[in-house]
Amino acid sequence: ILNVEQSPQSLHVQEGDSTNFTCSFPSSNFYALHWYRWETAKSPEALFVMTLNGDEKKKGRISATLNTKEGYSYLYIKGSQPEDSATYLCAPGPLNSGGSNYKLTFGKGTLLTVNP
Amino acid sequence: GAVVSQHPSWVICKSGTSVKIECRSLDFQATTMFWYRQFPKQSLMLMATSNEGSKATYEQGVEKDKFLINHASLTLSTLTVTSAHPEDSSFYICSASPGLAESYEQYFGPGTRLTVT
């Protein structure tokens, strides 16, 4: 079982602040890394899937980077808004597997609260 | 697109009874569906993986006779918690994958909160 650590566990920021959090996992060249945003009472929403070491992806004010050699990914939110409040989950999956063998291992998540 | 529904969203049942949870992919065909469980303050833990028309593969420590999984069509998988006990009280959530080549996407349902009294 992979050890996936997310930090911080929770954080509170003011509207307009930029913030970032970390996902750590065993270093390897063979992971795809998923980020999900999970709002209360809703389905986890896929933000990014990154498969290449050094990958950077961006979606609006949210961006993410991946370093598989050292085993971490950062998620950045620029100019946080109250609607960004959610739990952000990361999950590495084995890149060289597919279909039913492709199993995600989740971290406990980072709970972000953006105060207006 | 890529919407997954789950029913019911919450259920309370008495100890010893069975509960069925449905997971449906609404706008795509799901070759593979995954069932997860989350205990308070813990991460989502994979329970089992199911492919349409075949038996589910259970993770270590998950009792297959207690958690019955059926994936009878490309849009529906069900998880039945048999002879439920209070320790089975948890949050159960499914995800579905279209299983396309080089696609690693999993789309999640909103989850089901099970309370066993």
PDB file of C-alpha atoms in Angstrom:
ATOM      1  CA  ILE A   1       0.000   0.000   0.000  1.00  0.00           C
ATOM      2  CA  LEU A   2       1.374   3.382  -1.005  1.00  0.00           C
ATOM      3  CA  ASN A   3       1.940   5.979   1.667  1.00  0.00           C
ATOM      4  CA  VAL A   4       0.368   9.192   0.385  1.00  0.00           C
ATOM      5  CA  GLU A   5       0.718  12.256   2.573  1.00  0.00           C
ATOM      6  CA  GLN A   6      -1.045  15.549   2.078  1.00  0.00           C
ATOM      7  CA  SER A   7      -0.175  18.711   3.903  1.00  0.00           C
ATOM      8  CA  PRO A   8      -1.424  20.764   5.473  1.00  0.00           C
ATOM      9  CA  GLN A   9      -4.418  18.845   6.775  1.00  0.00           C
ATOM     10  CA  SER A  10      -6.462  22.040   6.718  1.00  0.00           C
ATOM     11  CA  LEU A  11      -5.995  25.722   6.186  1.00  0.00           C
ATOM     12  CA  HIS A  12      -7.965  28.930   6.307  1.00  0.00           C
ATOM     13  CA  VAL A  13      -7.169  31.788   3.958  1.00  0.00           C
ATOM     14  CA  GLN A  14      -8.739  35.124   3.178  1.00  0.00           C
ATOM     15  CA  GLU A  15     -10.418  35.828  -0.120  1.00  0.00           C
ATOM     16  CA  GLY A  16      -7.793  36.986  -2.590  1.00  0.00           C
ATOM     17  CA  ASP A  17      -4.923  35.125  -0.950  1.00  0.00           C
ATOM     18  CA  SER A  18      -2.925  32.654  -2.976  1.00  0.00           C
ATOM     19  CA  THR A  19      -2.218  29.299  -1.439  1.00  0.00           C
ATOM     20  CA  ASN A  20      -0.625  25.972  -2.143  1.00  0.00           C
ATOM     21  CA  PHE A  21      -0.566  22.486  -0.705  1.00  0.00           C
ATOM     22  CA  THR A  22       1.525  19.387  -1.091  1.00  0.00           C
ATOM     23  CA  CYS A  23       1.021  15.759  -1.960  1.00  0.00           C
ATOM     24  CA  SER A  24       3.895  13.371  -1.202  1.00  0.00           C
ATOM     25  CA  PHE A  25       4.183   9.792  -2.381  1.00  0.00           C
ATOM     26  CA  PRO A  26       6.937   7.227  -2.970  1.00  0.00           C
ATOM     27  CA  SER A  27       9.221   8.472  -5.711  1.00  0.00           C
ATOM     28  CA  SER A  28       8.963   6.620  -8.982  1.00  0.00           C
ATOM     29  CA  ASN A  29       8.852   7.320 -12.680  1.00  0.00           C
ATOM     30  CA  PHE A  30       5.733   5.239 -13.023  1.00  0.00           C
ATOM     31  CA  TYR A  31       2.891   7.152 -11.422  1.00  0.00           C
ATOM     32  CA  ALA A  32       0.096   9.211 -12.790  1.00  0.00           C
ATOM     33  CA  LEU A  33      -1.020  11.745 -10.237  1.00  0.00           C
ATOM     34  CA  HIS A  34      -4.639  12.804  -9.843  1.00  0.00           C
ATOM     35  CA  TRP A  35      -5.987  15.868  -8.068  1.00  0.00           C
ATOM     36  CA  TYR A  36      -9.637  16.066  -7.108  1.00  0.00           C
ATOM     37  CA  ARG A  37     -11.712  18.820  -5.545  1.00  0.00           C
ATOM     38  CA  TRP A  38     -14.418  17.573  -3.208  1.00  0.00           C
ATOM     39  CA  GLU A  39     -17.111  19.921  -2.038  1.00  0.00           C
ATOM     40  CA  THR A  40     -19.393  18.844   0.757  1.00  0.00           C
ATOM     41  CA  ALA A  41     -22.383  16.757  -0.402  1.00  0.00           C
ATOM     42  CA  LYS A  42     -21.073  16.621  -3.958  1.00  0.00           C
ATOM     43  CA  SER A  43     -19.025  14.185  -6.037  1.00  0.00           C
ATOM     44  CA  PRO A  44     -15.257  14.578  -6.085  1.00  0.00           C
ATOM     45  CA  GLU A  45     -14.450  16.541  -9.210  1.00  0.00           C
ATOM     46  CA  ALA A  46     -11.374  15.658 -11.241  1.00  0.00           C
ATOM     47  CA  LEU A  47      -9.043  18.646 -11.547  1.00  0.00           C
ATOM     48  CA  PHE A  48      -5.906  17.243 -13.131  1.00  0.00           C
ATOM     49  CA  VAL A  49      -4.251  14.032 -14.211  1.00  0.00           C
ATOM     50  CA  MET A  50      -0.516  14.355 -14.694  1.00  0.00           C
ATOM     51  CA  THR A  51       1.577  11.580 -16.104  1.00  0.00           C
ATOM     52  CA  LEU A  52       4.982  13.074 -16.867  1.00  0.00           C
ATOM     53  CA  ASN A  53       7.697  14.082 -14.461  1.00  0.00           C
ATOM     54  CA  GLY A  54       7.889  17.856 -14.621  1.00  0.00           C
ATOM     55  CA  ASP A  55       4.317  18.184 -15.843  1.00  0.00           C
ATOM     56  CA  GLU A  56       2.527  21.414 -15.082  1.00  0.00           C
ATOM     57  CA  LYS A  57      -1.183  21.831 -15.642  1.00  0.00           C
ATOM     58  CA  LYS A  58      -3.457  24.811 -15.228  1.00  0.00           C
ATOM     59  CA  LYS A  59      -7.203  25.276 -14.995  1.00  0.00           C
ATOM     60  CA  GLY A  60      -8.228  28.859 -14.434  1.00  0.00           C
ATOM     61  CA  ARG A  61      -6.720  30.022 -11.137  1.00  0.00           C
ATOM     62  CA  ILE A  62      -5.643  26.512 -10.164  1.00  0.00           C
ATOM     63  CA  SER A  63      -2.424  24.893 -11.286  1.00  0.00           C
ATOM     64  CA  ALA A  64      -0.427  21.825 -10.348  1.00  0.00           C
ATOM     65  CA  THR A  65       3.070  20.481 -10.797  1.00  0.00           C
ATOM     66  CA  LEU A  66       4.438  16.964 -10.616  1.00  0.00           C
ATOM     67  CA  ASN A  67       7.843  15.630  -9.604  1.00  0.00           C
ATOM     68  CA  THR A  68       7.809  11.843  -9.696  1.00  0.00           C
ATOM     69  CA  LYS A  69      11.544  11.488  -9.127  1.00  0.00           C
ATOM     70  CA  GLU A  70      11.329  13.104  -5.715  1.00  0.00           C
ATOM     71  CA  GLY A  71       7.737  12.048  -5.072  1.00  0.00           C
ATOM     72  CA  TYR A  72       5.658  15.183  -4.721  1.00  0.00           C
ATOM     73  CA  SER A  73       3.040  17.312  -6.393  1.00  0.00           C
ATOM     74  CA  TYR A  74       2.003  20.862  -5.577  1.00  0.00           C
ATOM     75  CA  LEU A  75      -1.414  22.381  -6.096  1.00  0.00           C
ATOM     76  CA  TYR A  76      -1.584  26.176  -6.320  1.00  0.00           C
ATOM     77  CA  ILE A  77      -4.633  28.394  -6.101  1.00  0.00           C
ATOM     78  CA  LYS A  78      -4.156  32.004  -7.116  1.00  0.00           C
ATOM     79  CA  GLY A  79      -6.478  34.627  -5.669  1.00  0.00           C
ATOM     80  CA  SER A  80      -8.604  32.236  -3.617  1.00  0.00           C
ATOM     81  CA  GLN A  81     -12.356  32.712  -3.705  1.00  0.00           C
ATOM     82  CA  PRO A  82     -14.974  31.397  -1.246  1.00  0.00           C
ATOM     83  CA  GLU A  83     -16.157  28.947  -3.886  1.00  0.00           C
ATOM     84  CA  ASP A  84     -12.712  27.323  -3.783  1.00  0.00           C
ATOM     85  CA  SER A  85     -13.544  26.060  -0.297  1.00  0.00           C
ATOM     86  CA  ALA A  86     -13.393  22.274  -0.524  1.00  0.00           C
ATOM     87  CA  THR A  87     -11.255  19.286   0.304  1.00  0.00           C
ATOM     88  CA  TYR A  88      -8.502  18.729  -2.216  1.00  0.00           C
ATOM     89  CA  LEU A  89      -7.491  15.110  -2.693  1.00  0.00           C
ATOM     90  CA  CYS A  90      -4.471  13.721  -4.444  1.00  0.00           C
ATOM     91  CA  ALA A  91      -4.045  10.146  -5.611  1.00  0.00           C
ATOM     92  CA  PRO A  92      -1.178   8.478  -7.459  1.00  0.00           C
ATOM     93  CA  GLY A  93      -1.973   5.592  -9.739  1.00  0.00           C
ATOM     94  CA  PRO A  94       0.364   3.112 -11.410  1.00  0.00           C
ATOM     95  CA  LEU A  95       1.125   4.492 -14.859  1.00  0.00           C
ATOM     96  CA  ASN A  96       2.019   1.144 -16.350  1.00  0.00           C
ATOM     97  CA  SER A  97      -1.339  -0.417 -15.515  1.00  0.00           C
ATOM     98  CA  GLY A  98      -4.706   0.051 -17.079  1.00  0.00           C
ATOM     99  CA  GLY A  99      -8.349  -0.836 -16.755  1.00  0.00           C
ATOM    100  CA  SER A 100      -9.195  -2.732 -13.606  1.00  0.00           C
ATOM    101  CA  ASN A 101      -5.536  -2.807 -12.559  1.00  0.00           C
ATOM    102  CA  TYR A 102      -5.412   0.959 -12.354  1.00  0.00           C
ATOM    103  CA  LYS A 103      -5.937   1.594  -8.648  1.00  0.00           C
ATOM    104  CA  LEU A 104      -5.747   4.978  -7.016  1.00  0.00           C
ATOM    105  CA  THR A 105      -4.371   5.452  -3.525  1.00  0.00           C
ATOM    106  CA  PHE A 106      -5.742   8.562  -1.897  1.00  0.00           C
ATOM    107  CA  GLY A 107      -4.283  10.910   0.650  1.00  0.00           C
ATOM    108  CA  LYS A 108      -6.481  12.213   3.454  1.00  0.00           C
ATOM    109  CA  GLY A 109      -6.887  15.510   1.689  1.00  0.00           C
ATOM    110  CA  THR A 110      -6.375  19.170   2.488  1.00  0.00           C
ATOM    111  CA  LEU A 111      -9.460  21.033   3.674  1.00  0.00           C
ATOM    112  CA  LEU A 112      -9.365  24.593   2.356  1.00  0.00           C
ATOM    113  CA  THR A 113     -11.642  27.258   3.761  1.00  0.00           C
ATOM    114  CA  VAL A 114     -11.647  30.644   2.046  1.00  0.00           C
ATOM    115  CA  ASN A 115     -13.124  33.384   4.184  1.00  0.00           C
ATOM    116  CA  PRO A 116     -14.872  36.277   2.386  1.00  0.00           C
TER     117      PRO A 116
ATOM    118  CA  GLY B   1     -20.411  14.990 -19.202  1.00  0.00           C
ATOM    119  CA  ALA B   2     -19.048  12.090 -17.117  1.00  0.00           C
ATOM    120  CA  VAL B   3     -21.741  12.087 -14.446  1.00  0.00           C
ATOM    121  CA  VAL B   4     -21.996   9.287 -11.919  1.00  0.00           C
ATOM    122  CA  SER B   5     -24.962   8.943  -9.605  1.00  0.00           C
ATOM    123  CA  GLN B   6     -25.335   6.963  -6.417  1.00  0.00           C
ATOM    124  CA  HIS B   7     -28.466   5.885  -4.628  1.00  0.00           C
ATOM    125  CA  PRO B   8     -29.355   6.213  -1.857  1.00  0.00           C
ATOM    126  CA  SER B   9     -27.376   9.181  -0.599  1.00  0.00           C
ATOM    127  CA  TRP B  10     -27.901   8.048   2.964  1.00  0.00           C
ATOM    128  CA  VAL B  11     -29.439   5.033   4.624  1.00  0.00           C
ATOM    129  CA  ILE B  12     -30.066   3.855   8.155  1.00  0.00           C
ATOM    130  CA  CYS B  13     -30.595   0.159   8.726  1.00  0.00           C
ATOM    131  CA  LYS B  14     -30.834  -2.236  11.615  1.00  0.00           C
ATOM    132  CA  SER B  15     -28.066  -4.616  12.507  1.00  0.00           C
ATOM    133  CA  GLY B  16     -28.407  -7.908  10.636  1.00  0.00           C
ATOM    134  CA  THR B  17     -30.198  -6.512   7.613  1.00  0.00           C
ATOM    135  CA  SER B  18     -28.764  -6.025   4.116  1.00  0.00           C
ATOM    136  CA  VAL B  19     -28.426  -2.790   2.216  1.00  0.00           C
ATOM    137  CA  LYS B  20     -27.955  -2.287  -1.514  1.00  0.00           C
ATOM    138  CA  ILE B  21     -26.218   0.761  -2.950  1.00  0.00           C
ATOM    139  CA  GLU B  22     -26.433   1.574  -6.658  1.00  0.00           C
ATOM    140  CA  CYS B  23     -23.816   3.323  -8.759  1.00  0.00           C
ATOM    141  CA  ARG B  24     -24.742   4.493 -12.248  1.00  0.00           C
ATOM    142  CA  SER B  25     -22.766   6.164 -14.996  1.00  0.00           C
ATOM    143  CA  LEU B  26     -25.324   8.458 -16.615  1.00  0.00           C
ATOM    144  CA  ASP B  27     -23.664   9.602 -19.807  1.00  0.00           C
ATOM    145  CA  PHE B  28     -20.903   7.126 -20.551  1.00  0.00           C
ATOM    146  CA  GLN B  29     -20.268   3.428 -20.474  1.00  0.00           C
ATOM    147  CA  ALA B  30     -18.151   2.333 -17.553  1.00  0.00           C
ATOM    148  CA  THR B  31     -15.938  -0.616 -18.303  1.00  0.00           C
ATOM    149  CA  THR B  32     -14.655  -0.589 -14.759  1.00  0.00           C
ATOM    150  CA  MET B  33     -16.215   0.594 -11.541  1.00  0.00           C
ATOM    151  CA  PHE B  34     -14.509   0.994  -8.202  1.00  0.00           C
ATOM    152  CA  TRP B  35     -15.964   0.953  -4.698  1.00  0.00           C
ATOM    153  CA  TYR B  36     -14.339   2.903  -1.892  1.00  0.00           C
ATOM    154  CA  ARG B  37     -15.038   3.318   1.791  1.00  0.00           C
ATOM    155  CA  GLN B  38     -14.121   6.248   3.985  1.00  0.00           C
ATOM    156  CA  PHE B  39     -14.083   6.238   7.762  1.00  0.00           C
ATOM    157  CA  PRO B  40     -14.055   9.557   9.665  1.00  0.00           C
ATOM    158  CA  LYS B  41     -10.848  11.526   9.212  1.00  0.00           C
ATOM    159  CA  GLN B  42      -9.407   8.794   6.994  1.00  0.00           C
ATOM    160  CA  SER B  43      -8.667   8.621   3.300  1.00  0.00           C
ATOM    161  CA  LEU B  44     -10.779   6.933   0.673  1.00  0.00           C
ATOM    162  CA  MET B  45      -9.863   3.253   0.763  1.00  0.00           C
ATOM    163  CA  LEU B  46     -10.429   1.040  -2.251  1.00  0.00           C
ATOM    164  CA  MET B  47     -12.616  -1.944  -1.413  1.00  0.00           C
ATOM    165  CA  ALA B  48     -13.033  -3.638  -4.769  1.00  0.00           C
ATOM    166  CA  THR B  49     -12.824  -3.248  -8.508  1.00  0.00           C
ATOM    167  CA  SER B  50     -15.442  -4.596 -10.864  1.00  0.00           C
ATOM    168  CA  ASN B  51     -15.550  -5.070 -14.586  1.00  0.00           C
ATOM    169  CA  GLU B  52     -18.816  -5.448 -16.422  1.00  0.00           C
ATOM    170  CA  GLY B  53     -19.849  -9.072 -16.648  1.00  0.00           C
ATOM    171  CA  SER B  54     -17.109 -10.504 -14.462  1.00  0.00           C
ATOM    172  CA  LYS B  55     -16.473 -11.086 -10.784  1.00  0.00           C
ATOM    173  CA  ALA B  56     -15.207  -8.245  -8.681  1.00  0.00           C
ATOM    174  CA  THR B  57     -11.649  -8.156  -7.395  1.00  0.00           C
ATOM    175  CA  TYR B  58     -11.497  -7.386  -3.700  1.00  0.00           C
ATOM    176  CA  GLU B  59      -8.702  -5.653  -1.857  1.00  0.00           C
ATOM    177  CA  GLN B  60      -6.938  -7.425   0.951  1.00  0.00           C
ATOM    178  CA  GLY B  61      -9.000  -7.458   4.121  1.00  0.00           C
ATOM    179  CA  VAL B  62     -12.343  -6.849   2.403  1.00  0.00           C
ATOM    180  CA  GLU B  63     -14.767  -9.744   2.821  1.00  0.00           C
ATOM    181  CA  LYS B  64     -16.280 -10.631  -0.522  1.00  0.00           C
ATOM    182  CA  ASP B  65     -19.158 -12.526   1.081  1.00  0.00           C
ATOM    183  CA  LYS B  66     -20.085  -9.491   3.117  1.00  0.00           C
ATOM    184  CA  PHE B  67     -19.734  -6.866   0.409  1.00  0.00           C
ATOM    185  CA  LEU B  68     -21.395  -8.293  -2.676  1.00  0.00           C
ATOM    186  CA  ILE B  69     -20.665  -6.435  -5.876  1.00  0.00           C
ATOM    187  CA  ASN B  70     -22.550  -6.864  -9.104  1.00  0.00           C
ATOM    188  CA  HIS B  71     -21.627  -5.088 -12.332  1.00  0.00           C
ATOM    189  CA  ALA B  72     -24.315  -6.407 -14.625  1.00  0.00           C
ATOM    190  CA  SER B  73     -24.227  -3.658 -17.229  1.00  0.00           C
ATOM    191  CA  LEU B  74     -21.882  -0.989 -18.513  1.00  0.00           C
ATOM    192  CA  THR B  75     -23.794   1.669 -16.609  1.00  0.00           C
ATOM    193  CA  LEU B  76     -24.691   0.027 -13.312  1.00  0.00           C
ATOM    194  CA  SER B  77     -22.821  -1.518 -10.427  1.00  0.00           C
ATOM    195  CA  THR B  78     -24.329  -2.412  -7.070  1.00  0.00           C
ATOM    196  CA  LEU B  79     -22.758  -2.948  -3.669  1.00  0.00           C
ATOM    197  CA  THR B  80     -24.763  -4.975  -1.169  1.00  0.00           C
ATOM    198  CA  VAL B  81     -23.685  -4.900   2.448  1.00  0.00           C
ATOM    199  CA  THR B  82     -24.998  -8.170   3.833  1.00  0.00           C
ATOM    200  CA  SER B  83     -25.868  -8.745   7.479  1.00  0.00           C
ATOM    201  CA  ALA B  84     -24.756  -5.236   8.308  1.00  0.00           C
ATOM    202  CA  HIS B  85     -23.260  -4.466  11.701  1.00  0.00           C
ATOM    203  CA  PRO B  86     -22.534  -1.141  13.380  1.00  0.00           C
ATOM    204  CA  GLU B  87     -18.856  -1.388  12.393  1.00  0.00           C
ATOM    205  CA  ASP B  88     -19.981  -1.297   8.739  1.00  0.00           C
ATOM    206  CA  SER B  89     -21.260   2.231   9.295  1.00  0.00           C
ATOM    207  CA  SER B  90     -19.222   4.330   6.928  1.00  0.00           C
ATOM    208  CA  PHE B  91     -19.266   6.473   3.813  1.00  0.00           C
ATOM    209  CA  TYR B  92     -19.306   4.387   0.632  1.00  0.00           C
ATOM    210  CA  ILE B  93     -18.453   5.979  -2.698  1.00  0.00           C
ATOM    211  CA  CYS B  94     -18.106   4.584  -6.185  1.00  0.00           C
ATOM    212  CA  SER B  95     -16.183   5.699  -9.211  1.00  0.00           C
ATOM    213  CA  ALA B  96     -16.474   4.711 -12.834  1.00  0.00           C
ATOM    214  CA  SER B  97     -13.920   4.584 -15.594  1.00  0.00           C
ATOM    215  CA  PRO B  98     -14.619   4.492 -19.312  1.00  0.00           C
ATOM    216  CA  GLY B  99     -11.539   2.342 -19.663  1.00  0.00           C
ATOM    217  CA  LEU B 100     -10.235   4.123 -22.727  1.00  0.00           C
ATOM    218  CA  ALA B 101      -6.669   3.457 -23.760  1.00  0.00           C
ATOM    219  CA  GLU B 102      -4.245   5.748 -21.921  1.00  0.00           C
ATOM    220  CA  SER B 103      -7.111   7.371 -20.071  1.00  0.00           C
ATOM    221  CA  TYR B 104      -6.751   7.211 -16.338  1.00  0.00           C
ATOM    222  CA  GLU B 105      -9.881   9.086 -15.458  1.00  0.00           C
ATOM    223  CA  GLN B 106     -12.170   7.972 -12.670  1.00  0.00           C
ATOM    224  CA  TYR B 107     -15.447   9.793 -12.199  1.00  0.00           C
ATOM    225  CA  PHE B 108     -17.001   9.678  -8.768  1.00  0.00           C
ATOM    226  CA  GLY B 109     -20.513   9.467  -7.466  1.00  0.00           C
ATOM    227  CA  PRO B 110     -21.583  11.639  -4.515  1.00  0.00           C
ATOM    228  CA  GLY B 111     -21.374   8.774  -2.022  1.00  0.00           C
ATOM    229  CA  THR B 112     -23.723   6.985   0.370  1.00  0.00           C
ATOM    230  CA  ARG B 113     -23.672   7.443   4.127  1.00  0.00           C
ATOM    231  CA  LEU B 114     -24.578   4.138   5.801  1.00  0.00           C
ATOM    232  CA  THR B 115     -25.514   4.024   9.466  1.00  0.00           C
ATOM    233  CA  VAL B 116     -26.177   0.654  11.048  1.00  0.00           C
ATOM    234  CA  THR B 117     -28.016   0.772  14.358  1.00  0.00           C
TER     235      THR B 117
END
